[in-house]
mmCIF file of C-alpha atoms in Angstrom:
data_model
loop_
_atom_site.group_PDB
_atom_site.id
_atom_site.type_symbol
_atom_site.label_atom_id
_atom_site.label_comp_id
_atom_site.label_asym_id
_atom_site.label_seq_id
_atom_site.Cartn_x
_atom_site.Cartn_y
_atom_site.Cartn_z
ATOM 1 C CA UNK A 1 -20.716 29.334 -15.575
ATOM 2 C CA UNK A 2 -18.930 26.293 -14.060
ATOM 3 C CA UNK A 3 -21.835 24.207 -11.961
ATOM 4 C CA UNK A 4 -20.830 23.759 -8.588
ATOM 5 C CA UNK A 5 -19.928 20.143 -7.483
ATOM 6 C CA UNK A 6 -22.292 19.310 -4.601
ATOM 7 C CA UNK A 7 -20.560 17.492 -1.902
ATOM 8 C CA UNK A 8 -22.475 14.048 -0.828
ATOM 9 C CA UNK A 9 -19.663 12.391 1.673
ATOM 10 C CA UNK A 10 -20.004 13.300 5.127
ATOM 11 C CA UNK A 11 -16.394 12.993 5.937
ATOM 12 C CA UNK A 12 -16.149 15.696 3.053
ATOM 13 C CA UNK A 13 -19.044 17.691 4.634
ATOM 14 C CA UNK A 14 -17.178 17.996 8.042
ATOM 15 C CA UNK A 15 -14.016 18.798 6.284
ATOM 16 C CA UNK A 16 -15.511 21.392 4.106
ATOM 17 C CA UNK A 17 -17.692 23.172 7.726
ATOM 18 C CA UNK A 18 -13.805 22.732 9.315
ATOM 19 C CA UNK A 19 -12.733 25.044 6.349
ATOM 20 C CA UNK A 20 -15.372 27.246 6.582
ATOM 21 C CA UNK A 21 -15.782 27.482 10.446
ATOM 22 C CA UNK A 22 -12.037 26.713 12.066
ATOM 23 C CA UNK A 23 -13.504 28.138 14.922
ATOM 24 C CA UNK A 24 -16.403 25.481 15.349
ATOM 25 C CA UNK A 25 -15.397 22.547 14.065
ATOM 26 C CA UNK A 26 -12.031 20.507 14.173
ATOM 27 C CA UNK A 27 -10.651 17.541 12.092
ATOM 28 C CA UNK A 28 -8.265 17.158 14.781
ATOM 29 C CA UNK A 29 -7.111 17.548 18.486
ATOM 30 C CA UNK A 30 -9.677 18.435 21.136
ATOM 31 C CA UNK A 31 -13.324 19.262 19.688
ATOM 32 C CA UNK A 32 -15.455 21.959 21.393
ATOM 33 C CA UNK A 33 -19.095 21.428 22.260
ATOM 34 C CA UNK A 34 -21.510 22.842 19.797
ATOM 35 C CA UNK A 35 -23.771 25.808 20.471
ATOM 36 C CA UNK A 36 -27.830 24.659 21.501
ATOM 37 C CA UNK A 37 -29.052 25.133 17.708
ATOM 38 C CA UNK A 38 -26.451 25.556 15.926
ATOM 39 C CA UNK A 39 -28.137 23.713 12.629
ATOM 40 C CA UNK A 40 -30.605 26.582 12.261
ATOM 41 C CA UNK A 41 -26.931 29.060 12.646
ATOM 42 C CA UNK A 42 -25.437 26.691 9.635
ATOM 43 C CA UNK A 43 -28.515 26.469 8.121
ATOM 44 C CA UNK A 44 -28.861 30.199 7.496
ATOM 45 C CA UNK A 45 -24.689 31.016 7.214
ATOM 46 C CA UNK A 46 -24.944 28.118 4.145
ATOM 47 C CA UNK A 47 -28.425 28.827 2.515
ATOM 48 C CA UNK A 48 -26.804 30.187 -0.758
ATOM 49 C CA UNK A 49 -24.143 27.642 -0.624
ATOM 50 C CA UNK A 50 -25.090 25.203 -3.472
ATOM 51 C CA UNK A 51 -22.155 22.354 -2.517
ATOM 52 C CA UNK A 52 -24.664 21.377 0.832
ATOM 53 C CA UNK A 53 -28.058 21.048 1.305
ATOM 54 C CA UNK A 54 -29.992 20.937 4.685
ATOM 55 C CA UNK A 55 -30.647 17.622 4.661
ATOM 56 C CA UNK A 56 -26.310 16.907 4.310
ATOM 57 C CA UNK A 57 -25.915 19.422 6.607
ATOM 58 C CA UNK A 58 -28.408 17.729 9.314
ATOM 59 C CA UNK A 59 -26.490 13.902 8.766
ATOM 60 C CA UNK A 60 -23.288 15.594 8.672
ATOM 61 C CA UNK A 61 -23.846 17.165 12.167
ATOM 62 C CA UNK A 62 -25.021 13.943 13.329
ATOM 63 C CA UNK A 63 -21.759 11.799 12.137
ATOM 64 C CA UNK A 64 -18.922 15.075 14.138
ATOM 65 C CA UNK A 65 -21.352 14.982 16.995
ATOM 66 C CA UNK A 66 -21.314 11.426 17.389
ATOM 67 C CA UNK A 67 -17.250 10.858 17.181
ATOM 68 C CA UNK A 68 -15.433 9.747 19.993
ATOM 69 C CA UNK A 69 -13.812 13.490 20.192
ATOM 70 C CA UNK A 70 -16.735 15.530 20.260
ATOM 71 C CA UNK A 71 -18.204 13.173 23.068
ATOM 72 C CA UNK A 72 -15.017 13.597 25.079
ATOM 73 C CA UNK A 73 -15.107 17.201 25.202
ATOM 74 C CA UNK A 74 -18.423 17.134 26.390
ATOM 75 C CA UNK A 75 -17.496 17.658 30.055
ATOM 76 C CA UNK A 76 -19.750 19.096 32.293
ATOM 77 C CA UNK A 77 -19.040 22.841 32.184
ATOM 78 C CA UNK A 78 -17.363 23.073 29.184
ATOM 79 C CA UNK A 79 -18.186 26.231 27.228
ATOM 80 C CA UNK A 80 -19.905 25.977 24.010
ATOM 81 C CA UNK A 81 -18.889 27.835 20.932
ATOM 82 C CA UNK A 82 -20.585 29.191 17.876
ATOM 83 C CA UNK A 83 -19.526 29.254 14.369
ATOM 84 C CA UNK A 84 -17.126 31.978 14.845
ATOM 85 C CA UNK A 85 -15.780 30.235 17.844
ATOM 86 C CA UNK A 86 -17.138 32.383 20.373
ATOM 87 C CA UNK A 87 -19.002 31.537 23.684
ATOM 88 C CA UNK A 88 -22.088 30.101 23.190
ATOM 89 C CA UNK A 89 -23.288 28.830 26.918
ATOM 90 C CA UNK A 90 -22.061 26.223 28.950
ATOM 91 C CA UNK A 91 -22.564 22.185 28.804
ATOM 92 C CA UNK A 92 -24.925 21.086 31.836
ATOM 93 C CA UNK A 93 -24.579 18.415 33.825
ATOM 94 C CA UNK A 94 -27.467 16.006 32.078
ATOM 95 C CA UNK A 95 -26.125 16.920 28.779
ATOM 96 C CA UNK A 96 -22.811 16.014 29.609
ATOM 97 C CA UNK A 97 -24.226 12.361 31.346
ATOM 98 C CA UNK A 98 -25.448 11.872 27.609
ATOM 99 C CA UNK A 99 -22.465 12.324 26.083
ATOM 100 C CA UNK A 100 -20.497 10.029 28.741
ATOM 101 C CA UNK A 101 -23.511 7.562 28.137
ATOM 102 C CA UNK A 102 -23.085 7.508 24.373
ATOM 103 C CA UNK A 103 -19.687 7.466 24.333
ATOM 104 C CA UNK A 104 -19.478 4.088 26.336
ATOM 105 C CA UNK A 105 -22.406 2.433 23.996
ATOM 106 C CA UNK A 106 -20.162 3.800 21.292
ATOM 107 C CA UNK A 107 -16.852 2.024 22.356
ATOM 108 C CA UNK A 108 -18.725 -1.097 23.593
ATOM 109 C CA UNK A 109 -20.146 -1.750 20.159
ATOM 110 C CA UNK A 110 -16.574 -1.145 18.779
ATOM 111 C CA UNK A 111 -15.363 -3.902 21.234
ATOM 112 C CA UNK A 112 -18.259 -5.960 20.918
ATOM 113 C CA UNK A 113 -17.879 -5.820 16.784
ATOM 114 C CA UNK A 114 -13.910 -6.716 17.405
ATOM 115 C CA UNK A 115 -14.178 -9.198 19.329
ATOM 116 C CA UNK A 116 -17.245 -11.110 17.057
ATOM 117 C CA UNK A 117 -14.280 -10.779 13.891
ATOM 118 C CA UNK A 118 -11.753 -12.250 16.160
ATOM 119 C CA UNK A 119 -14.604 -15.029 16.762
ATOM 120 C CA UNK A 120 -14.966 -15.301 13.339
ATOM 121 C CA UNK A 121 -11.404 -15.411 11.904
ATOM 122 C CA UNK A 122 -9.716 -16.932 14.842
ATOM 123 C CA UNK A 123 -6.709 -17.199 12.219
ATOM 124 C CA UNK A 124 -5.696 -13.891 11.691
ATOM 125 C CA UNK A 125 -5.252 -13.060 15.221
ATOM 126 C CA UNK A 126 -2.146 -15.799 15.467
ATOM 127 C CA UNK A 127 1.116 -14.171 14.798
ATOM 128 C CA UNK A 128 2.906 -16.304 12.019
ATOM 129 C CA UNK A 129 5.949 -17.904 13.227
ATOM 130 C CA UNK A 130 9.185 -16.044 12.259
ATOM 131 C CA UNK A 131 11.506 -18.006 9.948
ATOM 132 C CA UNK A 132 14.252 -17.048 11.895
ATOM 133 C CA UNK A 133 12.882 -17.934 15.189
ATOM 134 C CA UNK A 134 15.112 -19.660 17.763
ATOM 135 C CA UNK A 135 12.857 -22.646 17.921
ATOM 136 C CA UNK A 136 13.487 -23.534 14.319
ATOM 137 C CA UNK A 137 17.216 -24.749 14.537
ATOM 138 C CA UNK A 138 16.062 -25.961 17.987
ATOM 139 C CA UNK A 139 18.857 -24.040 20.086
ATOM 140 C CA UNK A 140 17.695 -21.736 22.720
ATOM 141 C CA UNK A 141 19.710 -18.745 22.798
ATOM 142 C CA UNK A 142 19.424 -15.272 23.974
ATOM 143 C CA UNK A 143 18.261 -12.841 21.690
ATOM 144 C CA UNK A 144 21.183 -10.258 20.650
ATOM 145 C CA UNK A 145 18.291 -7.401 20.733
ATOM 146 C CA UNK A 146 17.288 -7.707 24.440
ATOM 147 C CA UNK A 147 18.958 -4.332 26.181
ATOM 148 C CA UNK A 148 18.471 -4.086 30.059
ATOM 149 C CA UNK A 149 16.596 -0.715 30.801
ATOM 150 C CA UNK A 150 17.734 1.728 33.462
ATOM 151 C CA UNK A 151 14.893 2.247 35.732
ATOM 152 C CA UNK A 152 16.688 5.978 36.448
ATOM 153 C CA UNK A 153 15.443 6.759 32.887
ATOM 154 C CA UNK A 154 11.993 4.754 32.499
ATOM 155 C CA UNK A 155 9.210 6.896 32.060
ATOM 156 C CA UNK A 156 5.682 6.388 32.175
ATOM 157 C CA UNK A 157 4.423 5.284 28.780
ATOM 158 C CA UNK A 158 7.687 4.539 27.605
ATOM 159 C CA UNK A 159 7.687 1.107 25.563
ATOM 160 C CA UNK A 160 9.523 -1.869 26.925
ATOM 161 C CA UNK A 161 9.603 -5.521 26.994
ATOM 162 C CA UNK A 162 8.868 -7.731 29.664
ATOM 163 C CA UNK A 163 10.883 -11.574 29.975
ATOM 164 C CA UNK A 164 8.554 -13.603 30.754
ATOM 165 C CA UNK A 165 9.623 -17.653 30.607
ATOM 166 C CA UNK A 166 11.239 -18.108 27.134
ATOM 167 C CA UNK A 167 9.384 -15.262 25.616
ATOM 168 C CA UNK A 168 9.561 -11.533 25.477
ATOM 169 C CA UNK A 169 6.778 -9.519 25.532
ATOM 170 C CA UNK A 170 5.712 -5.894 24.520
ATOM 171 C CA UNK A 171 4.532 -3.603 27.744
ATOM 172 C CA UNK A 172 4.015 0.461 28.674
ATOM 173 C CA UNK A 173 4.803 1.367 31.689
ATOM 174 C CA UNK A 174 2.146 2.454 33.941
ATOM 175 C CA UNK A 175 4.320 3.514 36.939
ATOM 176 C CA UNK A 176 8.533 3.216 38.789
ATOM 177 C CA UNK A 177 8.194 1.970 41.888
ATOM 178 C CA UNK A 178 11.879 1.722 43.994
ATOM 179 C CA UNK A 179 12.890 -1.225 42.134
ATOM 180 C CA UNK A 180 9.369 -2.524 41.002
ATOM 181 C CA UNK A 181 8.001 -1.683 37.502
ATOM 182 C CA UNK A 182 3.826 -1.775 36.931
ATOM 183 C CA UNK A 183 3.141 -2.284 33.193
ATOM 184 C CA UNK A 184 0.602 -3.091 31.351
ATOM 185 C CA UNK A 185 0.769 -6.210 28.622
ATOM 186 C CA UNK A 186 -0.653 -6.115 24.893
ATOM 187 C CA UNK A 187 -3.237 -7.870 25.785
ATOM 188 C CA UNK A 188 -4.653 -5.736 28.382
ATOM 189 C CA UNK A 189 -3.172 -7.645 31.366
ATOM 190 C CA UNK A 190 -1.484 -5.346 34.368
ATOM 191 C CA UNK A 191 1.680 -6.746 36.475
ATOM 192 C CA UNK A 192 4.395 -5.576 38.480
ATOM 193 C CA UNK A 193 7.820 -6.281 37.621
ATOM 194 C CA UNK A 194 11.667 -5.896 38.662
ATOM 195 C CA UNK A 195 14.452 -4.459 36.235
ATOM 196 C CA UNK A 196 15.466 -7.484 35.455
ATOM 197 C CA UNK A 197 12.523 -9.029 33.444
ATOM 198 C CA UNK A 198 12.840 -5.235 31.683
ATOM 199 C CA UNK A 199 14.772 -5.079 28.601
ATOM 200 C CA UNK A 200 14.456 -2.063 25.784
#
């Protein structure tokens, strides 16, 4: 008799309850809120299951209830499902506030963490200069891959790039306007623009 590998990864642990449970839990797309006690439900549906042991199980549950997509389905109202998938109650409102709540603390220590490796490698966030840059051979000269956009086909979301000065920069657009353009700038920044700063 072959002994059975036990799995110790979390990530594998949540893969392995998405193969089991396709119902419950999902690797990817929109989660669904967990049934109230659904530990004891996996607890009991994986007691003869030698890969995971309770203790797995219990961090496991922790790490997919935790991720940025299980907190966003946690709307206010949104039904709850058990293991098979079916209806298991519905979020309330306080439990829902949590979720919101964590979620934010979650994405602020992201941002805060970012932001302390830009502090600390302030090279690596400076794009190296191209080689074949205009400024090199010192002639300024528009760039053969600048294509004027048709406003009658922008979309929002669609990619585009904005003139601004000697540079070009990389944009989505937010919203058309008539003959005004509001996009929104790598580096977070929002503007309005007209088609002709707008090239493809």
């Amino acid at each position: 008799m072959t002994e059975v590998q036990k799995l110790t990864n979390n990530k594998e642990i949540i893969a392995y309850l998405a193969e089991k449970f396709p119902r419950c839990f999902f690797l990817e797309g929109e989660a669904r809120p967990l049934k109230i006690g659904i530990f004891q439900d996996l607890a009991e549906a994986l007691a003869d299951d030698e890969k995971v042991s309770k203790t797995q199980l219990r961090q496991a549950l922790r790490l997919y209830t935790a991720g940025w997509r299980y907190l966003y389905a946690c709307k206010e109202g949104a039904e709850r499902v058990d293991l098979q998938g079916n209806p298991a109650g519905v979020l309330e409102k306080e439990h829902a506030e949590h979720a919101a709540q964590k979620l934010a603390e979650s994405k602020a220590k992201v941002a805060e963490k970012r932001a302390a490796e830009r502090a600390a490698n302030p090279k690596t966030n400076k794009k190296p200069a191209r080689p074949n840059s205009n400024k090199a051979n010192g002639k300024k000269t528009n760039r053969p891959n600048l294509v004027a956009v048709d406003l009658a086909t922008l979309t929002q979301g669609a990619t585009v790039k904005v003139k601004a000065g000697n540079s070009t920069k990389r944009a989505v657009v937010l919203e058309v306007v008539k003959d005004n353009v509001r996009v929104e700038l790598e580096n977070g920044l929002t503007i309005s623009v007209t088609a002709e700063r707008l090239f493809a």
